[in-house]
Amino acid sequence: MASREHHVLQIPELLELILAQLPMRDLLLAQRVCRRFNNLIQTSIVLQQALFFRPLPKPATPSPATTPKRPSWPPFEPSFSLPFPVSLPFPPPISNPGAAACKSRKQNVVPFPESAGQNPLLVAAFPPWFSRNMSDLSYTTDQCHFSRFKDLPLAADTPRRDAFLRPEASWRLMMVTQPPISVMSVVRITVHTRMTTYEEVEVRFPAPIGLTMGVLYDLTCQLVLYQNGGEFRVQWSKDGGHISLIVMRTASGVVGKEYMNYISRAYEGVSLDWPS
């Protein structure tokens, strides 16, 4: 006779309640346990929301008087010198994700607002995009040189890197935040010998998923690795509804061929309509 515990696991509604109590990493890996677990996690709206694969319902729209304005991005500070779906091996959480991959801006680290929750698995796996410092207008990541790709958790060894960068890796489909981000500004700053040019383009993402980590990572690789960007950072608005990807480069900058190993095999390029 089946045990009571086994009987409980046969009832989808009860199993969903149990799985919903798991930490995010454990819930993701629970799909390996058996076909029943996998089917339920794949089809449950609640569990898919917990894994950042489906969006949470949008909160009530604030009145116009309290609607936060989109912040303007602060000037970049150059510091470089140039003439799974399920088998993804997410790294263990680290206590200070920004320290390992980026240079400190010597600002006070503060919690990200609860109203705009970042994906905790992505925070651990891709710290340069998510480290949280406070500026007057927004939450901004540390300024990262392209060489910091070698410090990412995925770069620990070749098997791990290959697992992360395969086209079907689950992190590529994950939203970077809940609720999802629908608009991102891409800023390109190019330092020439006698002048500096600033270009900005706005990218909108279709509802309901919005911005996924696959798109954010690929776009960063495109601007920083393929197009010889020198440094990058991500600026988050305080309400979490808008982010800016800011890339700074020199006209003569060159990125070594070895960095092409950090581009996902799913990369196809993102078309950006830069102002002429």
CSV table of C-alpha atoms in Angstrom, one decimal:
chain,number,residue,atom,x,y,z
A,1,MET,CA,0.0,0.0,0.0
A,2,ALA,CA,1.3,3.4,-0.9
A,3,SER,CA,2.3,5.6,2.0
A,4,ARG,CA,0.4,8.7,2.9
A,5,GLU,CA,3.3,10.8,1.7
A,6,HIS,CA,3.3,9.1,-1.6
A,7,HIS,CA,-0.4,9.6,-1.9
A,8,VAL,CA,0.0,13.3,-1.3
A,9,LEU,CA,2.5,13.6,-4.1
A,10,GLN,CA,0.0,12.1,-6.5
A,11,ILE,CA,-2.4,15.1,-6.0
A,12,PRO,CA,-1.3,17.9,-8.4
A,13,GLU,CA,-2.7,20.7,-6.2
A,14,LEU,CA,-0.9,19.5,-3.1
A,15,LEU,CA,2.3,18.8,-4.9
A,16,GLU,CA,2.2,22.3,-6.4
A,17,LEU,CA,1.9,23.7,-2.9
A,18,ILE,CA,4.8,21.7,-1.7
A,19,LEU,CA,7.1,22.6,-4.6
A,20,ALA,CA,6.2,26.2,-4.3
A,21,GLN,CA,8.0,26.2,-0.9
A,22,LEU,CA,11.3,25.2,-2.4
A,23,PRO,CA,14.2,27.7,-2.9
A,24,MET,CA,14.4,28.7,-6.5
A,25,ARG,CA,17.5,26.6,-7.3
A,26,ASP,CA,15.9,23.5,-5.8
A,27,LEU,CA,12.7,24.1,-7.7
A,28,LEU,CA,14.6,24.4,-10.9
A,29,LEU,CA,16.4,21.1,-10.3
A,30,ALA,CA,13.3,19.3,-9.0
A,31,GLN,CA,12.3,18.8,-12.7
A,32,ARG,CA,15.0,16.1,-12.7
A,33,VAL,CA,13.3,14.0,-10.0
A,34,CYS,CA,10.6,12.4,-12.1
A,35,ARG,CA,8.3,12.9,-15.0
A,36,ARG,CA,5.5,14.0,-12.7
A,37,PHE,CA,7.5,16.7,-11.1
A,38,ASN,CA,8.8,17.9,-14.5
A,39,ASN,CA,5.3,18.0,-16.1
A,40,LEU,CA,3.8,19.9,-13.1
A,41,ILE,CA,6.6,22.5,-12.9
A,42,GLN,CA,6.4,23.0,-16.7
A,43,THR,CA,2.7,23.6,-16.7
A,44,SER,CA,2.0,25.3,-13.3
A,45,ILE,CA,1.6,29.1,-13.7
A,46,VAL,CA,2.6,29.6,-10.1
A,47,LEU,CA,5.8,27.6,-10.4
A,48,GLN,CA,6.8,29.1,-13.7
A,49,GLN,CA,6.4,32.5,-12.2
A,50,ALA,CA,8.6,31.5,-9.3
A,51,LEU,CA,11.3,30.5,-11.8
A,52,PHE,CA,11.0,33.8,-13.7
A,53,PHE,CA,9.8,32.0,-16.8
A,54,ARG,CA,6.3,33.6,-16.7
A,55,PRO,CA,5.5,37.1,-15.5
A,56,LEU,CA,3.8,38.0,-12.3
A,57,PRO,CA,0.6,40.1,-12.6
A,58,LYS,CA,1.4,43.8,-12.9
A,59,PRO,CA,0.8,45.8,-9.7
A,60,ALA,CA,-1.9,48.5,-9.7
A,61,THR,CA,-0.9,51.5,-11.8
A,62,PRO,CA,0.1,54.5,-9.5
A,63,SER,CA,-1.5,57.8,-10.0
A,64,PRO,CA,0.3,60.2,-12.4
A,65,ALA,CA,1.5,62.3,-9.4
A,66,THR,CA,3.4,59.4,-8.0
A,67,THR,CA,4.6,57.7,-11.2
A,68,PRO,CA,8.4,57.7,-11.0
A,69,LYS,CA,10.2,59.4,-13.9
A,70,ARG,CA,12.8,57.5,-15.9
A,71,PRO,CA,16.3,58.6,-14.6
A,72,SER,CA,19.0,60.0,-16.8
A,73,TRP,CA,22.2,58.0,-16.8
A,74,PRO,CA,25.3,59.5,-15.0
A,75,PRO,CA,28.5,60.1,-16.9
A,76,PHE,CA,30.8,57.1,-17.5
A,77,GLU,CA,34.1,57.0,-15.7
A,78,PRO,CA,36.7,55.5,-18.0
A,79,SER,CA,39.4,53.5,-16.2
A,80,PHE,CA,40.9,51.4,-19.0
A,81,SER,CA,43.9,52.1,-21.2
A,82,LEU,CA,43.7,51.1,-24.8
A,83,PRO,CA,45.9,52.9,-27.8
A,84,PHE,CA,16.9,23.3,-20.2
A,85,PRO,CA,16.6,23.6,-20.3
A,86,VAL,CA,17.2,22.1,-16.8
A,87,SER,CA,20.8,20.9,-16.8
A,88,LEU,CA,22.3,24.3,-16.4
A,89,PRO,CA,24.9,24.2,-13.6
A,90,PHE,CA,24.1,27.4,-11.8
A,91,PRO,CA,26.9,28.3,-9.5
A,92,PRO,CA,26.3,28.5,-5.7
A,93,PRO,CA,25.4,32.0,-4.4
A,94,ILE,CA,28.2,34.3,-3.4
A,95,SER,CA,28.1,36.8,-0.6
A,96,ASN,CA,29.2,39.7,-2.7
A,97,PRO,CA,28.5,39.0,-6.4
A,98,GLY,CA,29.8,42.3,-7.6
A,99,ALA,CA,33.2,42.0,-6.0
A,100,ALA,CA,34.4,39.1,-8.0
A,101,ALA,CA,33.7,40.5,-11.4
A,102,CYS,CA,33.8,44.3,-11.2
A,103,LYS,CA,35.8,47.1,-9.8
A,104,SER,CA,34.3,48.8,-6.8
A,105,ARG,CA,32.9,52.3,-7.3
A,106,LYS,CA,33.3,52.9,-3.6
A,107,GLN,CA,29.6,53.6,-3.1
A,108,ASN,CA,27.2,52.2,-0.5
A,109,VAL,CA,25.7,48.9,-1.4
A,110,VAL,CA,22.0,48.8,-0.7
A,111,PRO,CA,19.2,46.2,-1.2
A,112,PHE,CA,17.4,46.3,-4.4
A,113,PRO,CA,13.8,47.5,-3.9
A,114,GLU,CA,11.4,44.7,-3.2
A,115,SER,CA,9.0,46.1,-5.8
A,116,ALA,CA,11.4,45.2,-8.5
A,117,GLY,CA,12.9,41.8,-7.6
A,118,GLN,CA,15.9,40.7,-9.5
A,119,ASN,CA,16.2,37.0,-10.4
A,120,PRO,CA,18.4,35.6,-7.6
A,121,LEU,CA,19.9,32.8,-9.8
A,122,LEU,CA,20.9,35.3,-12.5
A,123,VAL,CA,22.4,37.6,-9.8
A,124,ALA,CA,24.7,34.8,-8.7
A,125,ALA,CA,25.6,33.6,-12.2
A,126,PHE,CA,26.0,37.0,-13.9
A,127,PRO,CA,27.1,39.5,-11.2
A,128,PRO,CA,28.4,42.3,-13.5
A,129,TRP,CA,24.8,42.9,-14.7
A,130,PHE,CA,23.2,42.9,-11.2
A,131,SER,CA,25.6,44.2,-8.5
A,132,ARG,CA,23.8,46.9,-6.7
A,133,ASN,CA,25.2,50.3,-5.8
A,134,MET,CA,23.3,53.4,-4.9
A,135,SER,CA,23.6,56.6,-6.9
A,136,ASP,CA,21.4,59.7,-6.6
A,137,LEU,CA,19.1,58.7,-9.4
A,138,SER,CA,19.3,55.0,-9.7
A,139,TYR,CA,20.8,51.6,-8.8
A,140,THR,CA,23.8,51.1,-11.0
A,141,THR,CA,26.2,48.2,-11.4
A,142,ASP,CA,30.0,48.6,-11.1
A,143,GLN,CA,31.9,49.6,-14.3
A,144,CYS,CA,33.3,46.5,-15.9
A,145,HIS,CA,36.1,46.0,-18.4
A,146,PHE,CA,35.6,43.4,-21.0
A,147,SER,CA,38.3,41.3,-19.4
A,148,ARG,CA,35.8,40.6,-16.5
A,149,PHE,CA,34.1,38.0,-18.7
A,150,LYS,CA,36.9,35.7,-17.6
A,151,ASP,CA,35.8,36.2,-14.0
A,152,LEU,CA,32.2,35.1,-14.5
A,153,PRO,CA,31.2,31.9,-12.7
A,154,LEU,CA,30.6,30.2,-16.1
A,155,ALA,CA,34.3,30.7,-16.9
A,156,ALA,CA,35.4,28.4,-14.0
A,157,ASP,CA,36.3,25.6,-16.4
A,158,THR,CA,35.5,24.6,-20.0
A,159,PRO,CA,32.7,22.1,-19.2
A,160,ARG,CA,30.8,24.6,-17.2
A,161,ARG,CA,31.3,27.3,-19.8
A,162,ASP,CA,30.0,25.0,-22.5
A,163,ALA,CA,27.0,24.1,-20.4
A,164,PHE,CA,26.1,27.7,-19.8
A,165,LEU,CA,26.5,28.8,-23.4
A,166,ARG,CA,24.6,26.1,-25.1
A,167,PRO,CA,21.5,27.4,-26.9
A,168,GLU,CA,18.9,25.5,-24.7
A,169,ALA,CA,20.4,26.7,-21.4
A,170,SER,CA,17.5,27.6,-19.1
A,171,TRP,CA,18.9,31.0,-17.9
A,172,ARG,CA,18.4,32.4,-21.4
A,173,LEU,CA,14.7,32.2,-21.1
A,174,MET,CA,14.5,33.7,-17.6
A,175,MET,CA,13.3,37.2,-17.1
A,176,VAL,CA,15.8,39.4,-15.3
A,177,THR,CA,13.2,40.8,-12.9
A,178,GLN,CA,9.6,40.3,-11.7
A,179,PRO,CA,7.6,42.1,-12.9
A,180,PRO,CA,9.4,42.0,-16.3
A,181,ILE,CA,11.2,44.9,-17.9
A,182,SER,CA,9.6,46.0,-21.2
A,183,VAL,CA,11.9,48.9,-22.1
A,184,MET,CA,15.7,49.2,-22.1
A,185,SER,CA,17.9,52.0,-23.3
A,186,VAL,CA,21.2,51.2,-24.9
A,187,VAL,CA,23.9,53.9,-24.7
A,188,ARG,CA,27.1,53.8,-26.7
A,189,ILE,CA,29.9,56.2,-25.8
A,190,THR,CA,32.9,56.3,-28.1
A,191,VAL,CA,36.0,58.2,-27.2
A,192,HIS,CA,37.9,59.5,-30.2
A,193,THR,CA,41.2,61.4,-30.3
A,194,ARG,CA,39.5,64.9,-30.3
A,195,MET,CA,35.9,64.2,-29.4
A,196,THR,CA,33.5,61.9,-27.6
A,197,THR,CA,30.3,60.7,-29.2
A,198,TYR,CA,27.1,59.6,-27.4
A,199,GLU,CA,24.5,57.5,-29.0
A,200,GLU,CA,21.3,56.1,-27.4
A,201,VAL,CA,18.6,53.8,-28.7
A,202,GLU,CA,15.5,52.5,-27.0
A,203,VAL,CA,14.7,48.8,-27.2
A,204,ARG,CA,11.2,47.5,-26.4
A,205,PHE,CA,10.4,43.9,-25.6
A,206,PRO,CA,7.1,42.2,-26.4
A,207,ALA,CA,4.6,41.4,-23.6
A,208,PRO,CA,4.2,39.4,-21.5
A,209,ILE,CA,7.8,38.1,-21.0
A,210,GLY,CA,9.8,41.3,-21.6
A,211,LEU,CA,13.6,41.3,-21.2
A,212,THR,CA,15.2,38.0,-20.7
A,213,MET,CA,18.8,37.3,-19.6
A,214,GLY,CA,19.6,35.7,-23.0
A,215,VAL,CA,18.8,39.0,-24.8
A,216,LEU,CA,20.7,41.1,-22.2
A,217,TYR,CA,23.8,38.9,-22.3
A,218,ASP,CA,23.8,38.6,-26.1
A,219,LEU,CA,23.4,42.3,-26.6
A,220,THR,CA,26.3,43.0,-24.2
A,221,CYS,CA,28.5,40.5,-26.0
A,222,GLN,CA,27.6,42.2,-29.3
A,223,LEU,CA,28.5,45.7,-28.1
A,224,VAL,CA,31.5,44.8,-25.9
A,225,LEU,CA,33.1,41.7,-27.6
A,226,TYR,CA,32.1,41.8,-31.2
A,227,GLN,CA,32.2,45.6,-31.6
A,228,ASN,CA,35.2,46.2,-29.4
A,229,GLY,CA,33.6,47.9,-26.5
A,230,GLY,CA,35.9,48.8,-23.6
A,231,GLU,CA,33.7,48.8,-20.6
A,232,PHE,CA,30.0,48.3,-19.7
A,233,ARG,CA,27.6,48.7,-16.9
A,234,VAL,CA,23.8,48.4,-16.3
A,235,GLN,CA,21.8,51.1,-14.6
A,236,TRP,CA,18.5,50.2,-12.9
A,237,SER,CA,15.8,52.7,-12.2
A,238,LYS,CA,14.8,52.7,-8.6
A,239,ASP,CA,11.3,51.3,-9.4
A,240,GLY,CA,12.9,48.6,-11.6
A,241,GLY,CA,10.7,49.4,-14.6
A,242,HIS,CA,13.6,50.5,-16.8
A,243,ILE,CA,17.2,49.7,-17.3
A,244,SER,CA,20.1,51.2,-19.4
A,245,LEU,CA,22.9,49.2,-20.8
A,246,ILE,CA,25.9,51.6,-21.1
A,247,VAL,CA,28.9,50.8,-23.1
A,248,MET,CA,32.1,52.9,-23.4
A,249,ARG,CA,34.8,52.2,-25.9
A,250,THR,CA,37.7,53.9,-27.7
A,251,ALA,CA,37.9,54.2,-31.4
A,252,SER,CA,41.1,52.1,-31.5
A,253,GLY,CA,40.0,49.5,-28.9
A,254,VAL,CA,40.5,45.8,-29.7
A,255,VAL,CA,39.1,42.8,-28.0
A,256,GLY,CA,41.2,39.6,-28.1
A,257,LYS,CA,39.8,36.6,-30.1
A,258,GLU,CA,39.8,34.4,-26.9
A,259,TYR,CA,36.8,36.4,-25.7
A,260,MET,CA,34.7,35.0,-28.5
A,261,ASN,CA,34.6,31.8,-26.3
A,262,TYR,CA,32.2,33.6,-24.0
A,263,ILE,CA,29.5,34.2,-26.7
A,264,SER,CA,26.5,31.9,-26.5
A,265,ARG,CA,26.0,29.5,-29.3
A,266,ALA,CA,22.5,30.8,-29.5
A,267,TYR,CA,23.7,34.3,-30.4
A,268,GLU,CA,22.2,35.7,-33.6
A,269,GLY,CA,22.8,39.4,-33.2
A,270,VAL,CA,20.4,42.2,-32.2
A,271,SER,CA,19.5,44.9,-34.7
A,272,LEU,CA,19.7,48.4,-33.2
A,273,ASP,CA,18.4,51.5,-34.9
A,274,TRP,CA,21.1,53.9,-33.9
A,275,PRO,CA,20.4,57.6,-34.7
A,276,SER,CA,22.1,58.8,-37.8
